[in-house]
Tab-separated table of C-alpha atoms and ligand atoms in Angstrom:
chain	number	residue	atom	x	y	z
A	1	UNK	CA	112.241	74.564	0.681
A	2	UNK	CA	112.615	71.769	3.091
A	3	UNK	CA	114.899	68.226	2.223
A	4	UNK	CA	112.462	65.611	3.476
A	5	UNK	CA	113.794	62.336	2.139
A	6	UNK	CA	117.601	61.931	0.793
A	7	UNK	CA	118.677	59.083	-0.985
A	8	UNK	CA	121.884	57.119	-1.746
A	9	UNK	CA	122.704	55.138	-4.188
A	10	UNK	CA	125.842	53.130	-4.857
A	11	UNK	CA	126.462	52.185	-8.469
A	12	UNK	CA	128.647	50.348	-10.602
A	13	UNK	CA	129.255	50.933	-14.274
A	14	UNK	CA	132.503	50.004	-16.165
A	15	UNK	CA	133.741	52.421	-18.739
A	16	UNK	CA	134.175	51.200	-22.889
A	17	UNK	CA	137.908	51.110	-22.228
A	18	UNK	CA	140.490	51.652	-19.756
A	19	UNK	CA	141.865	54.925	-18.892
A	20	UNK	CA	145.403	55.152	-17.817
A	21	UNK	CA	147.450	57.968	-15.683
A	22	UNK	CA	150.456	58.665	-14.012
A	23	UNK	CA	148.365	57.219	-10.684
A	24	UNK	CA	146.623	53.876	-12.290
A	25	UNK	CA	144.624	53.081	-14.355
A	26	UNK	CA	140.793	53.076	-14.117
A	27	UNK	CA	137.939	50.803	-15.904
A	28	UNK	CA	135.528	50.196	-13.451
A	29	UNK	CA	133.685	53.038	-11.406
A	30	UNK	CA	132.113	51.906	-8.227
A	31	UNK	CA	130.506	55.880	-7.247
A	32	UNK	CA	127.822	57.079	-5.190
A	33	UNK	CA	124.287	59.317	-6.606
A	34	UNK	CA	122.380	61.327	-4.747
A	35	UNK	CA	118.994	62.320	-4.461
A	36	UNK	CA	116.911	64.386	-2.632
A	37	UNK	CA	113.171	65.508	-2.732
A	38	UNK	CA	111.780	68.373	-1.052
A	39	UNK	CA	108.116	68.182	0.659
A	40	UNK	CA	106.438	69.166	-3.094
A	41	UNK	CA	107.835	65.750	-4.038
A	42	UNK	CA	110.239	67.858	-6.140
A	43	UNK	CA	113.862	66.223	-7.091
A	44	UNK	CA	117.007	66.514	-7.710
A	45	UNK	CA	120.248	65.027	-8.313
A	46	UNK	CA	123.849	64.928	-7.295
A	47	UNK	CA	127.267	62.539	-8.075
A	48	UNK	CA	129.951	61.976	-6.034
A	49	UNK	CA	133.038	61.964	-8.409
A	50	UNK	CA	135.570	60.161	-5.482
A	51	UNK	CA	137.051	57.024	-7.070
A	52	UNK	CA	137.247	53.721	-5.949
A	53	UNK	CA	141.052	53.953	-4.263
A	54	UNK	CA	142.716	57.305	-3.010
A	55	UNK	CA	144.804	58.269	-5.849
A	56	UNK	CA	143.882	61.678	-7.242
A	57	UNK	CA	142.854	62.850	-3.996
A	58	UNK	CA	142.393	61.319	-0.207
A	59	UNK	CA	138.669	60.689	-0.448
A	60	UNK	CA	136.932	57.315	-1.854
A	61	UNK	CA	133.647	56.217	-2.477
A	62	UNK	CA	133.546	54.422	0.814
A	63	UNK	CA	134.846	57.478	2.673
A	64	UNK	CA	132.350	59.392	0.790
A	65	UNK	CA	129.201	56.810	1.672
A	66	UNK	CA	130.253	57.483	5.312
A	67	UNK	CA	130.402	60.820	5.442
A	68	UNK	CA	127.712	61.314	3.618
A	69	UNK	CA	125.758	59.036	5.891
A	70	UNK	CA	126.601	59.701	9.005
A	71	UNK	CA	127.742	63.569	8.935
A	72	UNK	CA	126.156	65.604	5.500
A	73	UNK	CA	122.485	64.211	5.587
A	74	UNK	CA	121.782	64.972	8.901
A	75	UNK	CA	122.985	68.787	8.499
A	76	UNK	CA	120.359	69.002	5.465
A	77	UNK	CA	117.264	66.854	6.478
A	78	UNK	CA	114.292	68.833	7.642
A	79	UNK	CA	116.820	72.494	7.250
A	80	UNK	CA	114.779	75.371	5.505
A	81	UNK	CA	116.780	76.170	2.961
A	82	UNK	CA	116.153	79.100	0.517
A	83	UNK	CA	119.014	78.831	-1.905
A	84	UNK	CA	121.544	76.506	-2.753
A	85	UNK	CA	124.300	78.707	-1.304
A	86	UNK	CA	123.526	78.234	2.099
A	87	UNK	CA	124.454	74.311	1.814
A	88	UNK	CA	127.982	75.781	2.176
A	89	UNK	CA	127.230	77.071	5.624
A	90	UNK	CA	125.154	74.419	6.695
A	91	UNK	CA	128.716	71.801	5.388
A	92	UNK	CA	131.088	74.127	7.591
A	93	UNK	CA	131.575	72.268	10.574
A	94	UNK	CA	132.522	69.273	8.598
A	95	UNK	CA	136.520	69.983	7.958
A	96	UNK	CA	137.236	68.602	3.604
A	97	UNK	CA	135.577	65.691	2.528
A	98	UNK	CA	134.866	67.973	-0.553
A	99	UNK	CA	133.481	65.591	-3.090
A	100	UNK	CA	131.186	64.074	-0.337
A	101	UNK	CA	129.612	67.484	0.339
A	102	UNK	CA	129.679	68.459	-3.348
A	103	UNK	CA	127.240	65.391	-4.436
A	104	UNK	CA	124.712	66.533	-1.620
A	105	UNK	CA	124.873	70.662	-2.801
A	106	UNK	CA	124.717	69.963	-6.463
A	107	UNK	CA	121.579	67.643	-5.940
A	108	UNK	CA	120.023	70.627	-4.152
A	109	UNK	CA	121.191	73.062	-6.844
A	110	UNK	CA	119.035	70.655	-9.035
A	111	UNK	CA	115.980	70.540	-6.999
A	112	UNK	CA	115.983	73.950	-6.544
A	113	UNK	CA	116.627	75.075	-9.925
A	114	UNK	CA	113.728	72.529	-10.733
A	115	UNK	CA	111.674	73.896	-8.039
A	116	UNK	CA	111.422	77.309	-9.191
A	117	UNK	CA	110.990	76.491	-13.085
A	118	UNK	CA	114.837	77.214	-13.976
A	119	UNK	CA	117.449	75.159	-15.416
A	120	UNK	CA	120.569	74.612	-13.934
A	121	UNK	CA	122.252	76.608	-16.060
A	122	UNK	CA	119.920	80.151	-15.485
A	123	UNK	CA	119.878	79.298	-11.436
A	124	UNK	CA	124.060	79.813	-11.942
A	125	UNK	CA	123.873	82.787	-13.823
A	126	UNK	CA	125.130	81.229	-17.160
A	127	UNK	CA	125.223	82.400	-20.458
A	128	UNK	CA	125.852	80.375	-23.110
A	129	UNK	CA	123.579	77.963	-24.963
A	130	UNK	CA	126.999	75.704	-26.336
A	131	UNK	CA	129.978	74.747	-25.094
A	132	UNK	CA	132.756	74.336	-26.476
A	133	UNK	CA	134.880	70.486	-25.199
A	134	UNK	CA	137.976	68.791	-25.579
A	135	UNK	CA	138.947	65.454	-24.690
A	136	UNK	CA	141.370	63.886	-22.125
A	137	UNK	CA	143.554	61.220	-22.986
A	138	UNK	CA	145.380	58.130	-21.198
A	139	UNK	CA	148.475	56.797	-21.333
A	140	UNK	CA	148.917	54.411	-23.606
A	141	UNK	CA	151.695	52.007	-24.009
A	142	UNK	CA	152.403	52.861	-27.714
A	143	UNK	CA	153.072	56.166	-29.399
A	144	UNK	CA	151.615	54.939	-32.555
A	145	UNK	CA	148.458	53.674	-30.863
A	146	UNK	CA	148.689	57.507	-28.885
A	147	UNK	CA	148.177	58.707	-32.423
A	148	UNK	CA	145.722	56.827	-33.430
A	149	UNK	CA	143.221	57.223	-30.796
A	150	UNK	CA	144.237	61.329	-30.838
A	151	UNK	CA	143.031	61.051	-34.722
A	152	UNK	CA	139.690	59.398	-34.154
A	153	UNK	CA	138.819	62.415	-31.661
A	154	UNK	CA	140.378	65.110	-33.780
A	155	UNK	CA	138.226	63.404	-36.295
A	156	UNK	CA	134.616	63.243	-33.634
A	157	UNK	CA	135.601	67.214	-33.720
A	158	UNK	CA	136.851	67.159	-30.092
A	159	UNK	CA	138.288	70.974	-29.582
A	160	UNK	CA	141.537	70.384	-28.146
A	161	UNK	CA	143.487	67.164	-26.966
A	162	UNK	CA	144.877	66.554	-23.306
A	163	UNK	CA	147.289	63.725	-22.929
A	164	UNK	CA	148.336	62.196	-19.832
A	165	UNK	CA	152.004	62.284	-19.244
A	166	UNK	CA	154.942	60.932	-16.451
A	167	UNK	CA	158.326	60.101	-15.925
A	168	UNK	CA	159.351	58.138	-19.479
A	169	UNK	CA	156.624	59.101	-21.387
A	170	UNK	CA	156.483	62.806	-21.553
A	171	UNK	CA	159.060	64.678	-24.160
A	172	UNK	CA	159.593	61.907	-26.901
A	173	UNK	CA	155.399	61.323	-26.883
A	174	UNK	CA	154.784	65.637	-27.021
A	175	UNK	CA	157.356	65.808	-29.736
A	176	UNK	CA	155.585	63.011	-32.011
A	177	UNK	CA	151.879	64.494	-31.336
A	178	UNK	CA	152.912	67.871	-32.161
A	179	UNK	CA	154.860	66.192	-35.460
A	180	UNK	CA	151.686	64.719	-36.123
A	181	UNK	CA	149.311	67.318	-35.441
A	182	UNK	CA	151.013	70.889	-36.033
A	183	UNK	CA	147.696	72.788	-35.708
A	184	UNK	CA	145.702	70.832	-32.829
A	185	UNK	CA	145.391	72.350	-29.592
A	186	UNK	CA	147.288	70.155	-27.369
A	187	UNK	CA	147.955	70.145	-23.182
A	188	UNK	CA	149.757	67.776	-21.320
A	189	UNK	CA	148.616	66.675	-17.681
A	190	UNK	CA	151.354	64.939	-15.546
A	191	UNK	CA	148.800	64.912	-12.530
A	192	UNK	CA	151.877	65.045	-10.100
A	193	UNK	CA	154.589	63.230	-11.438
A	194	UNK	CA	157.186	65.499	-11.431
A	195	UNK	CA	159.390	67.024	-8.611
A	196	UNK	CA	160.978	70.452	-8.848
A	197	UNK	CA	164.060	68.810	-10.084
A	198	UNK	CA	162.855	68.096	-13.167
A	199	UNK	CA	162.713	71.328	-14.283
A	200	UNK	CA	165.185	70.819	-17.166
A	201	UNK	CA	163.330	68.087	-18.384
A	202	UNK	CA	160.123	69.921	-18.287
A	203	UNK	CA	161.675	72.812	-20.010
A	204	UNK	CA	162.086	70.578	-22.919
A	205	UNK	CA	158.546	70.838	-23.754
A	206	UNK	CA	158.423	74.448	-23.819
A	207	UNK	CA	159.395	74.248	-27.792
A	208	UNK	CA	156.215	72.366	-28.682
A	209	UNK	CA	153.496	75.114	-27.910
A	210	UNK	CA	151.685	73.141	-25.513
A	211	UNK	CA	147.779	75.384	-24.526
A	212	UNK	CA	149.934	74.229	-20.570
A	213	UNK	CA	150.912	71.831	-18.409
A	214	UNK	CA	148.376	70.534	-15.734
A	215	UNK	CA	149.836	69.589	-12.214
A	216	UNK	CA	153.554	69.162	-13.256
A	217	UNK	CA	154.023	68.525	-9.097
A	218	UNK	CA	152.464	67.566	-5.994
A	219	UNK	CA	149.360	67.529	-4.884
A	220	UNK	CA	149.405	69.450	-2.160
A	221	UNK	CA	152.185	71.705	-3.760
A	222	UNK	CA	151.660	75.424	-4.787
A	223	UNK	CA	155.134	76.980	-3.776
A	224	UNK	CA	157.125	74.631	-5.995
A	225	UNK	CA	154.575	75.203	-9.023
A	226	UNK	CA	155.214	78.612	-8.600
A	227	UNK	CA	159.476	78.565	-8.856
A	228	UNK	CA	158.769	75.887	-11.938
A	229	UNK	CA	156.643	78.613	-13.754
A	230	UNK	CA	159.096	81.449	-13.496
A	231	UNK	CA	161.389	78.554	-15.370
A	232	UNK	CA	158.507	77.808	-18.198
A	233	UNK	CA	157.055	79.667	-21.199
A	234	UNK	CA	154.626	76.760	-20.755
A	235	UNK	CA	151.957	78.110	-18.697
A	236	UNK	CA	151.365	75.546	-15.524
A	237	UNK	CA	147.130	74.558	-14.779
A	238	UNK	CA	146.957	73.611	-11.676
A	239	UNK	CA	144.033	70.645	-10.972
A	240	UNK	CA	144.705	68.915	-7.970
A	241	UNK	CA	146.075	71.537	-5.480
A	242	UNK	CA	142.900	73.485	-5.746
A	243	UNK	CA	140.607	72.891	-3.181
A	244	UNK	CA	138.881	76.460	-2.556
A	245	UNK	CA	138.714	79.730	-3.784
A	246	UNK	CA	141.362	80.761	-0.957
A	247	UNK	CA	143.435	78.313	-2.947
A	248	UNK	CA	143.157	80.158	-6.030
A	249	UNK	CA	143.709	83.501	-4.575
A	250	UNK	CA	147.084	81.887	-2.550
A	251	UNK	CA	148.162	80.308	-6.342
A	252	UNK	CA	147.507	83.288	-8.242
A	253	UNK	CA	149.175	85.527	-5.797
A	254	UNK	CA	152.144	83.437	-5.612
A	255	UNK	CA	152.015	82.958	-9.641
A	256	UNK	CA	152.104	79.343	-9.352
A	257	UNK	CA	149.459	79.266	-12.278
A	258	UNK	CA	148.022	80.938	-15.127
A	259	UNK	CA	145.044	78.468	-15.975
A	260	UNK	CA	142.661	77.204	-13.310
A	261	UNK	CA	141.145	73.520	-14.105
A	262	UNK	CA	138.161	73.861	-11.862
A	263	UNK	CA	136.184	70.627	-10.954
A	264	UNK	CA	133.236	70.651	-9.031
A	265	UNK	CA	133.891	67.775	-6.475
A	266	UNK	CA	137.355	68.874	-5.859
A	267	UNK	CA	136.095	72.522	-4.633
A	268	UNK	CA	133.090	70.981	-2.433
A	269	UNK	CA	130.288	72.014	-4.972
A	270	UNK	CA	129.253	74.410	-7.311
A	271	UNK	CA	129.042	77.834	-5.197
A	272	UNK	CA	132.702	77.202	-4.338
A	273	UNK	CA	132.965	76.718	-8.213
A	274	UNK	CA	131.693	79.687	-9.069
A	275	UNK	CA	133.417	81.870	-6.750
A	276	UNK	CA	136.401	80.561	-7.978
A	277	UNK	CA	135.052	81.174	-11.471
A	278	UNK	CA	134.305	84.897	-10.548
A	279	UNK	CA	137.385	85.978	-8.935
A	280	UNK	CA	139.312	84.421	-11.789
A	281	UNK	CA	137.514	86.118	-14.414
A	282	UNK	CA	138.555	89.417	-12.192
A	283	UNK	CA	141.854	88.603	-12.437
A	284	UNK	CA	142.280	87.790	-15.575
A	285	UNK	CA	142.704	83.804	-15.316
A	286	UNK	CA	141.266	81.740	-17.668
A	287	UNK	CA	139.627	78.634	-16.132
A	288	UNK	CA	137.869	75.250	-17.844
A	289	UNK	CA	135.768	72.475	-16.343
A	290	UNK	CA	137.898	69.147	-15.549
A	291	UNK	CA	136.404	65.861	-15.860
A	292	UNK	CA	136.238	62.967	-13.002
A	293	UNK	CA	135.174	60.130	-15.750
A	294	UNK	CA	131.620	61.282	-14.676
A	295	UNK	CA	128.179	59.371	-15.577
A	296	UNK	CA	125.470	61.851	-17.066
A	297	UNK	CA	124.871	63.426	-13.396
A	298	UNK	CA	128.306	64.624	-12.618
A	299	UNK	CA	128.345	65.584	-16.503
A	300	UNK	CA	125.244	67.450	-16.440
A	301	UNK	CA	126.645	69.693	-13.859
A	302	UNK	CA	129.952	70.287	-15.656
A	303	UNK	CA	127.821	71.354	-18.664
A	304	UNK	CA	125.904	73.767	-16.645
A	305	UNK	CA	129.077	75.322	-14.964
A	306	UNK	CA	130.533	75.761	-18.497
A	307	UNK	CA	127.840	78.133	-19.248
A	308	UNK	CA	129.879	81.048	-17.086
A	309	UNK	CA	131.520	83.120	-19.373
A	310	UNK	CA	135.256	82.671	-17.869
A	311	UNK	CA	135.102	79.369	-18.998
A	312	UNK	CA	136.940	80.186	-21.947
A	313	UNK	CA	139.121	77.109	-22.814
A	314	UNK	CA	137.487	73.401	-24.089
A	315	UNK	CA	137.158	71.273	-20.616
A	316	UNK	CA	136.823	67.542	-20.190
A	317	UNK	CA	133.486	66.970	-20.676
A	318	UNK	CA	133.336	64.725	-23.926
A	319	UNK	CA	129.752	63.314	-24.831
A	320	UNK	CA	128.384	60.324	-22.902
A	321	UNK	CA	129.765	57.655	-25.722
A	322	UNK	CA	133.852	58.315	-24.847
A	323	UNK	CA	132.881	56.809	-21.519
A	324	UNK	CA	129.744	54.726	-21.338
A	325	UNK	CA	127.623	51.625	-23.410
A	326	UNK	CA	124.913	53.722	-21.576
A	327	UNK	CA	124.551	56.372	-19.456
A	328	UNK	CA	122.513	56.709	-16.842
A	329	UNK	CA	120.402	60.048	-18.132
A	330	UNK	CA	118.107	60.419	-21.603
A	331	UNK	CA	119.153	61.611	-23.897
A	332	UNK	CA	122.243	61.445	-23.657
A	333	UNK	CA	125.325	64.319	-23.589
A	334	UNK	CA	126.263	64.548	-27.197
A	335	UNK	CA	129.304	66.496	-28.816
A	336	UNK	CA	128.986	67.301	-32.377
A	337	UNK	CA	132.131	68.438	-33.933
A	338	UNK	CA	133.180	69.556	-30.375
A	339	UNK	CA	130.149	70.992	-29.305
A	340	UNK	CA	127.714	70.358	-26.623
A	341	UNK	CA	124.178	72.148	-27.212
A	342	UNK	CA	122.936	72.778	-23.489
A	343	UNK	CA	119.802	71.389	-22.710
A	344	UNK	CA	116.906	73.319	-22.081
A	345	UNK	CA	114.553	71.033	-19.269
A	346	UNK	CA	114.719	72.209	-15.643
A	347	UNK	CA	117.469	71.532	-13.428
A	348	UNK	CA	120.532	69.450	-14.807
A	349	UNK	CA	118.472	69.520	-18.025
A	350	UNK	CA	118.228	65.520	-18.457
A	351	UNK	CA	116.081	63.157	-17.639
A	352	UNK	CA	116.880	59.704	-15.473
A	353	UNK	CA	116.866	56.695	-18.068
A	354	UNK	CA	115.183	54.110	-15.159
A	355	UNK	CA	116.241	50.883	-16.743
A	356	UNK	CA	120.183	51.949	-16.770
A	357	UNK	CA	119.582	53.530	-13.393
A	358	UNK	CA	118.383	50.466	-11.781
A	359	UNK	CA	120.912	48.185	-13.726
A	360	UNK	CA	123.719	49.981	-12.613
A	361	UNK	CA	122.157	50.053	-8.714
A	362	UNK	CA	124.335	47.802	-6.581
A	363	UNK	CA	122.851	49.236	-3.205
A	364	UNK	CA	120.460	51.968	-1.769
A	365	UNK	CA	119.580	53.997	1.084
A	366	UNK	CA	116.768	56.356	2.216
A	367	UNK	CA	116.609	58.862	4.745
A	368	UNK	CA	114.023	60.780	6.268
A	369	UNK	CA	113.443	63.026	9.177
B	1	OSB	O1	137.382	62.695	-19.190
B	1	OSB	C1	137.418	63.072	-18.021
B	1	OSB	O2	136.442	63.004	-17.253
B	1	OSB	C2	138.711	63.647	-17.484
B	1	OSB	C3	139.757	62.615	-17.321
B	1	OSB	C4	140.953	63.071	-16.533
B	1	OSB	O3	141.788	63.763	-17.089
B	1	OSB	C5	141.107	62.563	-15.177
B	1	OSB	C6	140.522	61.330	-14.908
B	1	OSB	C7	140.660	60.737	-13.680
B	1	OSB	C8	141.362	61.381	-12.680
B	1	OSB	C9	141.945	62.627	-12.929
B	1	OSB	C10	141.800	63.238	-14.173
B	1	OSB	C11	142.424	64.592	-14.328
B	1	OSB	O4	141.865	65.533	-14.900
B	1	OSB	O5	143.495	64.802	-13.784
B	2	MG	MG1	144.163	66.747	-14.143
């Protein structure tokens, strides 16, 4: 197949309520879509999941725009390209930037599952028709109001509860939840607030049976992760520090995790993801699919990574209503009691809903040859 048009656009939606992390906190999502048609007039669609500032990682959605502009597109328009796979190859000149080049290959995964009559889903390999999901937390300011929230999931049937930790809100708010909730699975992420020095403190949560801890420490840490684990019964998940499969192989060598959270963006697409995903299910690693407060796009694609049968743990993708008034796809991603049914169309499996689309448009660019 040949790319003969790509298209950009920028959106803006603001999510039902704030979401707060060790980093900030995030309401509104300013984040770029992609789509691209082949010369059958074919489509498909991608999201870049790279936030508004550079907290979680370096990139942002106006580092993204410019990449994507001025140094992805042109390595894609007018290529022959027979499988998604070969995106990779055609992105390797291009040094990171891995959320920028993810939103361009998982549009093309779409068009070309669509293309040849597959969903997105059967063009991985997948296997499963539901998926099991948990949900992800903020900070709040409150224990009690911690509790509260945590009950109305548990009660929506969410499979397992993450909750956002750092420095002064970590042991004391662990210790109440698992009071509260002796039975739920429960995981803490601390998305880098911690330094090796804090081992004692982290220690402390070893006695409340947390599922693990994601990204106790830095960023761009996977020595000190692996010193902290040989302290912890608590295994560590590392999120941010893994970039690439020769990431995982380096952490899981080293020992500096026992869980991989695997997010499409942050590995540069979904061949990298799946790599990953294989040579953790050869080593024995259980992995899940993180979240990046997606619209339906960027959720669409977690669903259809789920499908791969080392994803054996709940991941972040909760249905369309934790986030959204409206999404931007019809229907919409619903969990029931913790499930997600995975949809049977072509491609990502959704349909565009136009009117949100074009509401949520703030700006738009085409390309062609
Ligand atoms: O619900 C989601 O999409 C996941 C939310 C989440 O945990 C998160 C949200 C923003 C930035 C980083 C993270 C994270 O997984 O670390
Ligand atoms: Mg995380």
């Amino acid at each position: 197949m040949k790319i003969k048009e790509v298209q950009i656009r920028k959106m803006k939606m603001t999510m039902k309520s704030p979401f707060t992390t060790s980093f900030g906190t995030f309401q509104d999502k300013d984040f770029l879509l992609i789509e691209v048609t082949d010369e059958l007039g074919n489509s498909g669609w991608g999201e870049s999941v790279a936030f508004n500032a550079p907290w979680y990682n370096e990139e942002t959605m106006e580092t993204n725009l410019h990449m994507i502009r001025d140094f992805l597109i042109p390595l894609v328009l007018e290529k022959e390209i027979s499988h998604p796979e070969e995106v990779n190859d055609l992105f390797a000149p291009i040094r990171k930037n891995n959320m920028a080049k993810s939103a361009i290959e998982g549009a093309v995964w779409d068009l070309y599952a669509k293309r040849n009559k597959l969903t997105l889903t059967e063009a991985l390999g997948g296997t499963k028709d539901k998926i099991d999901v948990g949900i992800s937390i903020g900070i709040h300011e409150k224990i009690e109001d911690l509790v509260n929230t945590v009950q109305g999931f548990l009660d929506e049937g969410y499979k397992r509860i993450k909750v956002k930790i750092k420095p002064g809100f970590d042991v004391e708010v662990v210790r109440e939840l698992r009071n509260q909730f002796p039975d739920v699975p429960i995981m803490a992420d601390a998305n880098s607030a911690y330094r090796l020095s804090d081992v004692g403190l982290l220690k402390q949560l070893d006695e409340f049976g947390l599922m693990m801890i994601e990204q106790p420490l830095a960023s761009d840490d996977i020595i000190d992760h692996a010193k902290l684990q040989a302290e912890l019964q608590t295994p560590i998940c590392l999120d941010e520090s893994i970039h690439s499969l020769e990431d995982t192989r380096k952490a899981v060598e080293l020992g500096s995790t026992k869980v991989i959270n695997i997010k499409i963006g942050r590995v540069g697409g979904l061949t990298e993801a799946k790599k990953i995903h294989d040579y953790c299910a050869e080593k024995g690693i259980p992995v899940w699919c993180g979240g990046m407060l997606e619209s339906g796009i960027g959720r669409a694609h977690n669903i259809a990574l789920t499908t791969l049968p080392n994803f054996v743990m709940p991941g972040d993708t909760a249905g369309s209503s934790r986030y959204w008034e409206e999404d931007v796809i019809t229907p919409e991603v619903v969990a029931e009691d913790g499930v997600i049914t995975v949809p049977d169309e072509y491609g990502i499996g959704y349909a565009i809903n136009w009117e949100a689309m074009e509401r949520y448009t703030v700006d738009r660019w085409t390309f062609k040859a």
